[in-house]
Short mmCIF file of C-alpha atoms and ligand atoms in Angstrom, two decimals:
data_model
loop_
_atom_site.label_atom_id
_atom_site.label_comp_id
_atom_site.label_asym_id
_atom_site.label_seq_id
_atom_site.Cartn_x
_atom_site.Cartn_y
_atom_site.Cartn_z
CA MET A 1 -0.47 -0.01 0.42
CA ILE A 2 1.44 3.52 -0.80
CA SER A 3 0.36 7.43 0.22
CA ILE A 4 -1.81 10.06 -1.33
CA ASP A 5 1.95 11.61 -2.52
CA GLU A 6 3.14 8.58 -2.90
CA ALA A 7 0.34 7.97 -5.05
CA ILE A 8 -0.03 11.61 -7.05
CA ALA A 9 4.33 11.13 -7.73
CA ILE A 10 3.79 8.70 -9.53
CA ILE A 11 1.01 9.81 -11.74
CA LYS A 12 3.07 13.22 -12.69
CA ASP A 13 5.48 10.46 -13.99
CA ASN A 14 3.76 9.00 -16.72
CA ILE A 15 1.39 12.03 -17.58
CA PRO A 16 1.54 11.51 -21.36
CA PRO A 17 2.38 14.83 -23.56
CA PRO A 18 -0.81 17.14 -24.00
CA ALA A 19 -1.79 16.36 -27.71
CA GLN A 20 -1.87 20.37 -29.45
CA ALA A 21 -3.59 21.08 -32.90
CA GLU A 22 -4.18 24.88 -34.57
CA CYS A 23 -7.55 25.65 -33.89
CA PRO A 24 -9.37 28.54 -35.09
CA LEU A 25 -10.25 31.65 -32.08
CA ASP A 26 -13.35 30.49 -31.55
CA LEU A 27 -12.89 27.09 -31.41
CA ALA A 28 -9.81 27.60 -29.45
CA VAL A 29 -11.77 29.29 -26.03
CA GLY A 30 -11.30 27.58 -23.25
CA ARG A 31 -8.94 25.89 -23.96
CA TYR A 32 -4.68 26.04 -23.05
CA LEU A 33 -2.30 27.59 -25.49
CA ALA A 34 0.54 26.27 -26.53
CA GLU A 35 2.90 28.91 -28.18
CA ASP A 36 4.27 31.13 -26.63
CA ILE A 37 2.20 34.56 -28.72
CA ARG A 38 4.18 37.10 -29.47
CA ALA A 39 2.43 40.50 -31.03
CA PRO A 40 2.84 40.57 -34.58
CA GLU A 41 1.90 44.25 -34.27
CA PRO A 42 2.21 47.13 -31.93
CA SER A 43 -0.22 48.58 -29.93
CA PRO A 44 -1.83 50.69 -30.63
CA ARG A 45 -0.40 50.26 -34.07
CA TYR A 46 -1.39 53.87 -35.36
CA THR A 47 -1.41 57.07 -32.68
CA ASN A 48 -4.86 58.21 -32.13
CA SER A 49 -6.74 60.08 -30.02
CA ALA A 50 -7.53 59.11 -26.33
CA MET A 51 -11.13 61.52 -26.28
CA ASP A 52 -13.02 63.29 -28.37
CA GLY A 53 -11.91 66.83 -28.80
CA TYR A 54 -9.01 69.47 -31.67
CA GLY A 55 -5.39 67.76 -32.37
CA VAL A 56 -3.59 70.77 -31.77
CA ARG A 57 0.86 71.18 -31.65
CA TRP A 58 1.24 72.35 -28.52
CA ALA A 59 3.44 75.22 -28.88
CA ASP A 60 0.50 77.34 -29.92
CA LEU A 61 -1.49 77.65 -26.94
CA GLY A 62 0.86 79.11 -24.72
CA GLU A 63 -0.88 79.14 -21.32
CA PRO A 64 -5.07 79.22 -22.19
CA THR A 65 -7.32 80.03 -20.04
CA PRO A 66 -11.47 80.78 -20.34
CA GLU A 67 -10.20 84.65 -20.42
CA HIS A 68 -7.91 84.79 -22.41
CA PRO A 69 -8.44 81.17 -25.22
CA ALA A 70 -5.45 80.34 -27.50
CA THR A 71 -7.62 80.69 -31.25
CA LEU A 72 -6.92 77.91 -33.23
CA ALA A 73 -7.78 77.78 -37.83
CA LEU A 74 -10.14 74.89 -37.76
CA ILE A 75 -9.16 73.27 -41.08
CA GLY A 76 -10.55 69.37 -40.88
CA GLU A 77 -12.04 66.12 -39.56
CA SER A 78 -9.46 63.01 -38.53
CA ARG A 79 -12.81 60.78 -37.40
CA ALA A 80 -13.01 57.55 -36.21
CA GLY A 81 -12.43 55.20 -39.89
CA LEU A 82 -11.90 58.44 -41.83
CA PRO A 83 -8.52 60.21 -40.65
CA PHE A 84 -7.59 63.60 -42.07
CA ALA A 85 -5.18 63.47 -45.01
CA GLY A 86 -3.35 66.29 -44.82
CA THR A 87 -1.30 67.82 -42.14
CA VAL A 88 -1.84 70.48 -39.01
CA GLY A 89 0.16 73.87 -39.19
CA ALA A 90 0.63 76.82 -37.45
CA GLY A 91 -2.29 78.11 -35.62
CA GLN A 92 -4.01 75.34 -37.08
CA ALA A 93 -6.24 72.50 -35.66
CA VAL A 94 -8.54 69.16 -36.39
CA ARG A 95 -11.67 68.39 -35.25
CA ILE A 96 -11.26 64.49 -33.75
CA SER A 97 -12.62 62.12 -32.44
CA THR A 98 -11.93 59.19 -29.70
CA GLY A 99 -9.46 56.35 -31.05
CA ALA A 100 -9.82 58.61 -35.03
CA MET A 101 -5.49 59.52 -35.89
CA LEU A 102 -3.44 61.80 -34.94
CA PRO A 103 -2.75 63.84 -37.35
CA ALA A 104 0.52 64.97 -39.30
CA GLY A 105 1.45 68.22 -37.08
CA ALA A 106 -1.11 67.39 -34.59
CA ASP A 107 0.72 66.41 -30.81
CA THR A 108 -1.44 67.05 -28.75
CA VAL A 109 -5.70 66.33 -28.26
CA ILE A 110 -7.44 68.99 -26.80
CA ARG A 111 -10.78 68.20 -25.63
CA VAL A 112 -14.27 68.78 -26.40
CA GLU A 113 -15.68 69.95 -22.82
CA ASP A 114 -12.03 72.79 -22.74
CA THR A 115 -13.54 74.11 -26.11
CA ARG A 116 -16.28 76.27 -28.58
CA GLU A 117 -15.68 76.73 -31.87
CA GLU A 118 -16.35 80.22 -32.90
CA GLY A 119 -16.74 80.61 -36.76
CA PRO A 120 -13.50 78.88 -38.36
CA ASN A 121 -11.66 79.13 -35.36
CA VAL A 122 -11.99 76.97 -32.77
CA LEU A 123 -10.70 78.73 -29.04
CA ILE A 124 -9.19 76.70 -26.58
CA SER A 125 -9.91 77.24 -22.78
CA ALA A 126 -7.40 75.00 -20.93
CA ALA A 127 -4.62 72.69 -21.73
CA ASN A 128 -2.28 70.74 -19.08
CA LYS A 129 0.53 69.58 -20.74
CA MET A 130 2.07 68.26 -24.10
CA GLY A 131 1.29 65.16 -25.82
CA GLN A 132 -2.07 64.76 -23.12
CA ASP A 133 -4.54 62.48 -24.69
CA VAL A 134 -2.85 61.08 -26.49
CA ARG A 135 -2.29 57.24 -28.11
CA LEU A 136 0.59 56.34 -29.34
CA ARG A 137 1.94 53.88 -31.22
CA GLY A 138 3.30 51.19 -29.58
CA GLU A 139 3.03 52.28 -26.14
CA GLU A 140 0.19 49.52 -24.58
CA PHE A 141 2.86 46.38 -27.21
CA ALA A 142 5.37 46.98 -29.16
CA GLU A 143 5.77 44.41 -32.49
CA GLY A 144 7.61 41.31 -31.10
CA ASP A 145 6.07 42.23 -27.09
CA LEU A 146 5.39 38.50 -25.48
CA LEU A 147 1.40 38.78 -25.13
CA LEU A 148 0.33 35.03 -24.07
CA ARG A 149 2.24 32.36 -22.46
CA ARG A 150 1.53 29.25 -23.26
CA GLY A 151 -0.10 27.51 -20.31
CA VAL A 152 -2.62 30.57 -20.70
CA ARG A 153 -6.19 29.75 -20.39
CA ILE A 154 -8.21 31.40 -23.26
CA ALA A 155 -11.52 32.59 -22.33
CA ALA A 156 -12.64 35.57 -23.45
CA PRO A 157 -10.42 38.73 -22.91
CA GLN A 158 -7.41 36.92 -24.04
CA ALA A 159 -9.41 35.53 -27.00
CA ALA A 160 -10.19 39.54 -27.54
CA LEU A 161 -6.33 40.53 -27.61
CA LEU A 162 -5.50 37.48 -29.91
CA ALA A 163 -8.14 38.72 -32.50
CA ALA A 164 -7.22 42.53 -31.54
CA VAL A 165 -3.60 42.05 -33.40
CA GLY A 166 -5.41 40.17 -36.12
CA LEU A 167 -3.83 36.46 -34.96
CA GLU A 168 -7.59 33.93 -35.95
CA GLN A 169 -5.91 30.36 -35.35
CA VAL A 170 -3.23 29.29 -32.55
CA ARG A 171 -1.48 26.02 -31.42
CA VAL A 172 -4.44 25.19 -28.52
CA PHE A 173 -4.03 21.50 -26.62
CA SER A 174 -6.61 19.33 -27.03
CA PRO A 175 -8.56 17.95 -24.51
CA GLY A 176 -7.90 14.46 -23.35
CA LYS A 177 -9.76 11.40 -24.00
CA VAL A 178 -11.67 9.49 -21.40
CA ALA A 179 -13.38 6.74 -21.33
CA LEU A 180 -15.84 5.47 -18.94
CA LEU A 181 -15.99 1.53 -17.78
CA VAL A 182 -18.37 0.89 -15.46
CA THR A 183 -18.86 -2.81 -14.18
CA GLY A 184 -20.70 -4.33 -11.17
CA SER A 185 -23.56 -7.11 -13.07
CA GLU A 186 -25.84 -5.32 -9.52
CA LEU A 187 -25.91 -1.64 -11.34
CA VAL A 188 -29.21 -1.03 -13.79
CA ALA A 189 -29.08 2.37 -16.15
CA THR A 190 -31.36 4.80 -13.71
CA GLY A 191 -34.26 4.74 -15.77
CA ALA A 192 -35.22 1.10 -15.63
CA THR A 193 -37.39 -1.12 -13.85
CA ILE A 194 -35.08 -2.78 -10.22
CA ALA A 195 -35.63 -5.45 -8.35
CA ALA A 196 -34.58 -5.37 -4.67
CA HIS A 197 -31.33 -7.20 -4.53
CA GLN A 198 -30.32 -4.53 -8.18
CA ILE A 199 -29.07 -0.57 -7.37
CA ARG A 200 -28.89 2.32 -9.58
CA ASP A 201 -25.97 3.27 -11.04
CA SER A 202 -25.05 7.17 -10.10
CA ASN A 203 -21.79 6.34 -11.26
CA MET A 204 -22.32 6.93 -14.94
CA THR A 205 -23.97 9.73 -14.31
CA MET A 206 -21.51 11.63 -11.59
CA LEU A 207 -17.82 11.09 -14.13
CA ARG A 208 -19.55 11.71 -17.40
CA ALA A 209 -20.61 15.08 -15.02
CA ALA A 210 -16.77 15.32 -13.76
CA VAL A 211 -14.93 14.52 -16.27
CA GLN A 212 -17.67 16.90 -18.69
CA GLU A 213 -16.91 19.32 -15.83
CA SER A 214 -12.78 18.80 -16.33
CA GLY A 215 -13.09 20.19 -19.79
CA ALA A 216 -12.52 16.83 -21.18
CA THR A 217 -13.47 15.25 -23.47
CA LEU A 218 -15.64 12.09 -22.80
CA VAL A 219 -15.05 9.50 -25.72
CA SER A 220 -16.85 6.05 -25.19
CA CYS A 221 -19.58 5.06 -21.77
CA ALA A 222 -20.05 1.43 -21.15
CA ARG A 223 -21.16 -0.73 -18.89
CA VAL A 224 -20.64 -4.43 -18.01
CA SER A 225 -21.01 -7.15 -15.78
CA ASP A 226 -18.58 -8.82 -13.12
CA ASP A 227 -17.79 -11.13 -15.30
CA ARG A 228 -13.91 -11.93 -16.27
CA GLN A 229 -14.21 -12.22 -20.08
CA ALA A 230 -16.10 -9.53 -20.45
CA THR A 231 -14.49 -6.93 -19.21
CA ILE A 232 -11.14 -8.71 -21.09
CA ASP A 233 -13.27 -7.18 -23.67
CA ALA A 234 -14.94 -3.98 -22.35
CA ILE A 235 -11.36 -2.82 -22.13
CA GLY A 236 -10.41 -4.85 -25.53
CA GLN A 237 -12.29 -2.52 -27.11
CA THR A 238 -12.02 1.56 -25.41
CA ALA A 239 -9.58 3.38 -26.78
CA ALA A 240 -8.86 6.90 -24.72
CA GLU A 241 -5.97 8.64 -23.17
CA ILE A 242 -8.05 7.16 -20.18
CA ILE A 243 -9.76 4.90 -19.35
CA ILE A 244 -11.72 6.26 -16.06
CA CYS A 245 -13.12 1.84 -14.79
CA THR A 246 -15.24 1.68 -11.47
CA GLY A 247 -16.08 -0.89 -9.31
CA GLY A 248 -14.92 -4.42 -9.44
CA VAL A 249 -10.84 -3.30 -7.88
CA SER A 250 -11.59 -4.59 -4.84
CA VAL A 251 -10.40 -8.33 -3.20
CA GLY A 252 -13.37 -9.83 -4.12
CA ARG A 253 -13.94 -13.14 -6.08
CA HIS A 254 -15.57 -11.41 -8.87
CA ASP A 255 -13.50 -8.80 -9.36
CA HIS A 256 -12.16 -7.83 -12.73
CA VAL A 257 -11.26 -4.97 -13.39
CA LYS A 258 -6.94 -5.48 -12.58
CA GLU A 259 -6.57 -8.79 -14.22
CA ALA A 260 -8.58 -7.07 -17.38
CA ALA A 261 -6.53 -4.51 -17.55
CA GLU A 262 -3.14 -6.30 -17.83
CA ALA A 263 -4.40 -9.20 -19.98
CA ASN A 264 -4.54 -6.44 -22.43
CA GLY A 265 -0.99 -5.62 -22.02
CA PHE A 266 -1.66 -3.06 -19.45
CA THR A 267 1.53 -2.46 -17.27
CA PRO A 268 0.14 -1.81 -13.41
CA LEU A 269 1.29 1.46 -11.32
CA PHE A 270 -0.07 1.39 -7.96
CA TRP A 271 -2.51 -0.80 -6.02
CA ARG A 272 -4.80 -0.12 -2.78
CA VAL A 273 -3.75 3.91 -1.33
CA ARG A 274 -2.95 4.70 2.56
CA GLN A 275 -6.79 7.44 2.19
CA LYS A 276 -10.17 6.51 3.47
CA PRO A 277 -12.62 6.41 1.17
CA GLY A 278 -10.45 4.91 -2.27
CA LYS A 279 -8.15 2.36 -1.12
CA PRO A 280 -8.63 0.89 -3.74
CA LEU A 281 -7.77 2.50 -5.98
CA TYR A 282 -5.82 1.63 -9.11
CA LEU A 283 -3.52 2.84 -11.90
CA ALA A 284 -2.04 0.65 -14.63
CA ARG A 285 -0.61 2.29 -18.72
CA LYS A 286 -0.53 1.12 -21.24
CA GLY A 287 1.38 3.17 -23.97
CA ARG A 288 -0.51 6.80 -23.88
CA THR A 289 -3.47 5.91 -21.92
CA LEU A 290 -3.75 5.64 -18.63
CA LEU A 291 -6.35 3.21 -16.96
CA PHE A 292 -7.82 4.29 -13.24
CA GLY A 293 -9.49 1.66 -11.80
CA LEU A 294 -11.76 3.48 -9.25
CA PRO A 295 -13.47 2.18 -6.25
CA GLY A 296 -17.30 1.32 -6.73
CA ASN A 297 -19.02 3.06 -4.52
CA PRO A 298 -19.53 6.04 -5.16
CA VAL A 299 -18.26 8.05 -2.69
CA SER A 300 -15.23 6.38 -3.60
CA ALA A 301 -14.77 6.30 -7.02
CA PHE A 302 -16.29 10.68 -6.97
CA MET A 303 -12.95 11.02 -4.27
CA CYS A 304 -10.44 9.09 -6.36
CA PHE A 305 -11.05 11.30 -8.99
CA ALA A 306 -11.46 15.07 -7.41
CA HIS A 307 -7.73 13.81 -5.96
CA TYR A 308 -6.59 11.52 -9.12
CA VAL A 309 -8.23 11.96 -11.92
CA ARG A 310 -8.92 15.31 -12.37
CA PRO A 311 -5.90 17.04 -12.11
CA LEU A 312 -4.10 14.16 -13.67
CA ILE A 313 -7.44 15.06 -17.08
CA GLY A 314 -5.47 18.61 -16.69
CA ALA A 315 -2.08 18.27 -17.47
CA LEU A 316 -3.39 16.68 -20.29
CA SER A 317 -5.34 19.83 -21.50
CA GLY A 318 -2.38 21.13 -20.86
CA ARG A 319 -3.49 23.28 -17.58
CA ALA A 320 -1.16 23.01 -14.43
CA PHE A 321 -1.76 19.24 -12.06
CA GLY A 322 -3.55 20.65 -9.09
CA TRP A 323 -6.23 21.75 -7.62
CA PRO A 324 -8.76 24.41 -6.61
CA THR A 325 -7.82 25.25 -3.03
CA LEU A 326 -8.79 27.03 -0.02
CA THR A 327 -7.69 27.60 3.25
CA ALA A 328 -10.11 27.86 5.54
CA ARG A 329 -11.18 28.14 9.79
CA ALA A 330 -12.87 24.82 11.31
CA ALA A 331 -15.92 25.81 11.85
CA GLU A 332 -15.86 23.69 14.97
CA GLU A 333 -13.76 20.90 15.40
CA ILE A 334 -13.10 18.60 13.01
CA ALA A 335 -11.50 15.29 13.41
CA ASN A 336 -10.30 11.61 11.68
CA ARG A 337 -10.28 9.07 14.25
CA GLY A 338 -9.13 7.23 11.94
CA GLY A 339 -6.47 4.56 11.51
CA ARG A 340 -5.14 5.93 7.94
CA PRO A 341 -5.94 9.74 5.97
CA ASN A 342 -9.14 10.92 5.67
CA MET A 343 -10.43 12.91 2.68
CA LEU A 344 -13.10 13.96 5.24
CA ARG A 345 -16.22 16.14 3.01
CA VAL A 346 -16.63 19.38 3.73
CA ARG A 347 -18.92 22.19 3.11
CA THR A 348 -17.30 25.40 3.06
CA GLY A 349 -19.25 29.05 4.40
CA ARG A 350 -17.94 32.57 4.99
CA ASP A 351 -17.54 34.33 8.60
CA ARG A 352 -17.50 37.72 8.91
CA GLU A 353 -14.54 39.58 8.18
CA GLY A 354 -15.49 37.09 4.53
CA GLY A 355 -12.76 34.25 5.09
CA TYR A 356 -14.02 30.72 4.41
CA THR A 357 -15.15 28.50 6.91
CA VAL A 358 -15.35 24.21 6.84
CA SER A 359 -17.88 21.93 8.95
CA SER A 360 -17.97 18.40 8.09
CA GLY A 361 -21.03 16.63 7.70
CA GLU A 362 -21.76 13.93 9.96
CA LYS A 363 -22.65 10.95 8.03
CA GLN A 364 -19.48 10.15 6.55
CA GLY A 365 -19.28 7.03 4.86
CA SER A 366 -17.84 6.12 1.70
CA HIS A 367 -21.24 5.39 0.80
CA MET A 368 -23.52 8.18 1.54
CA LEU A 369 -24.10 10.76 -1.44
CA THR A 370 -25.49 12.96 0.60
CA SER A 371 -22.05 14.05 1.97
CA LEU A 372 -21.12 14.52 -1.94
CA ALA A 373 -23.56 16.84 -2.40
CA GLU A 374 -24.61 18.86 0.63
CA GLY A 375 -21.05 19.35 0.55
CA ASP A 376 -18.50 21.47 -1.55
CA GLY A 377 -15.80 19.78 -1.05
CA TYR A 378 -12.28 18.28 1.07
CA VAL A 379 -9.85 18.60 3.98
CA ILE A 380 -7.42 15.43 4.65
CA LEU A 381 -6.44 14.76 8.36
CA GLY A 382 -4.00 12.38 8.60
CA PRO A 383 -4.78 9.36 11.60
CA GLY A 384 -5.74 11.06 14.40
CA GLN A 385 -5.36 14.56 12.86
CA SER A 386 -8.02 16.86 14.88
CA LEU A 387 -9.57 20.40 14.09
CA ARG A 388 -10.19 22.04 16.53
CA ALA A 389 -12.39 25.71 16.27
CA GLY A 390 -10.88 27.59 14.35
CA GLU A 391 -7.70 26.06 12.83
CA PRO A 392 -6.71 26.43 9.58
CA ILE A 393 -7.03 24.06 7.37
CA LEU A 394 -6.90 23.72 3.35
CA VAL A 395 -10.07 23.19 1.80
CA TYR A 396 -9.84 20.92 -1.47
CA SER A 397 -13.20 22.72 -3.85
CA TYR A 398 -15.49 19.88 -5.23
CA ASP A 399 -16.22 22.93 -8.93
CA PHE A 400 -13.35 21.52 -11.50
CA ARG A 401 -14.31 24.06 -13.93
CA THR A 402 -11.95 26.17 -11.43
CA GLU A 403 -8.72 26.06 -11.92
CA PRO A 404 -5.77 24.76 -9.65
CA THR A 405 -5.13 27.06 -7.14
CA ARG A 406 -1.07 28.60 -8.09
CA ARG A 407 1.19 27.61 -5.38
P1 LIG B 501 -17.77 -2.97 -6.03
O1 LIG B 501 -15.52 -1.70 -6.02
O2 LIG B 501 -17.74 -2.98 -7.18
O3 LIG B 501 -17.10 -3.94 -4.70
O4 LIG B 501 -18.46 -1.70 -5.69
C1 LIG B 501 -18.58 -1.63 -3.27
C2 LIG B 501 -20.14 -0.82 -3.65
O5 LIG B 501 -20.04 -0.04 -4.74
C3 LIG B 501 -20.98 -1.91 -4.05
O6 LIG B 501 -22.32 -2.01 -2.53
C4 LIG B 501 -21.59 -1.51 -5.08
O7 LIG B 501 -22.53 -1.96 -4.89
C5 LIG B 501 -21.93 -0.25 -5.46
N1 LIG B 501 -21.58 0.47 -5.99
C6 LIG B 501 -20.49 -0.22 -7.45
N2 LIG B 501 -21.13 0.89 -8.75
C7 LIG B 501 -21.40 1.23 -8.30
C8 LIG B 501 -22.47 2.05 -9.41
N3 LIG B 501 -21.71 2.15 -10.43
N4 LIG B 501 -22.51 3.27 -8.99
C9 LIG B 501 -23.42 2.55 -7.68
N5 LIG B 501 -22.75 2.14 -7.06
C10 LIG B 501 -21.97 1.65 -7.42
MG1 LIG B 502 -18.47 -5.01 -8.28
#
């Protein structure tokens, strides 16, 4: 039996390099950059006005006041998308809109509020400094500057930045491909008629949702009975980067997942982790494919997914390997009275100072889905470890859409 940290280290050592693809911008949203992006052009691309007002030459203004305004001859207009073709000479000004090109000769913009038009002239009643309200070409970034780093997630702001510099395609990591294989002769689909001795298959629904939330692509999901050959065949027919099996991974006579994986050429990487729940967790590898054998208990399966599978899915999709976490203070005593590290299901809240609190539910049984559904995360307490009220603890969140916390 290995420790939680040892299991994580083995997983990290076996992450296959994530697949990449050149992708149109719209499809790249939600994915992670596989390349550094350098600016193909500067921003702003041309020197322009930050205000609606007048483009002028600073040297013409003197120190204007409302009583003694500077008077300039209005010679034209520069509008957004319709620049002024000429040059602003001594004593001249052009009307200018926000974002419009600053005409040659002008070096300063006077906002409309500090001006008044009178016949062919514009009167300037205030000016602060040369270059005011001018956005210089390249002042945000120059051509060749690093805009976005490899590994960054593309959301609306990053997509906009790429679009603004004319990049229609970027190289991103492809989402990991995941297959689900649920084992158990006692299982029936949720909607089916159920006999007294049967169990509704909740793992299928739960893990489909969890995989989807994690951003991976679910390529197949199937159910198989506790039959040696059927399990061998089912694994043999499954192709994915991550195969998630549930059930049949313990020491029972009808547990076939480990043997079936190895009959298909998988090499075991570990079996059994010193933890509660989820002790029988199994991992094997064949080439680029990693196969997890999660315990059948829905709570155990979920906790193993959250702590082991989800960060791997992230890494396979180009994200950092890790967990979304926060630090919270125990709202009351939380104790692990057992002899194994315990992943205790908890619920977080807020205290008056805006910090997080955490409390654990009464019912922690690994068959009790309410312990998951009523909570939003888990804490890991060592054997015999107990937290007094107010003690801080790291909480791992169940929200698989959230980025891992950087540490
Ligand atoms: P196993 O790991 O196959 O020994 O299963 C452990 C327990 O989890 C048994 O009580 C199973 O009936 C239950 N179980 C296994 N698979 C599922 C599933 N897909 N949905 C709900 N319960 C399950
Ligand atoms: Mg079973």
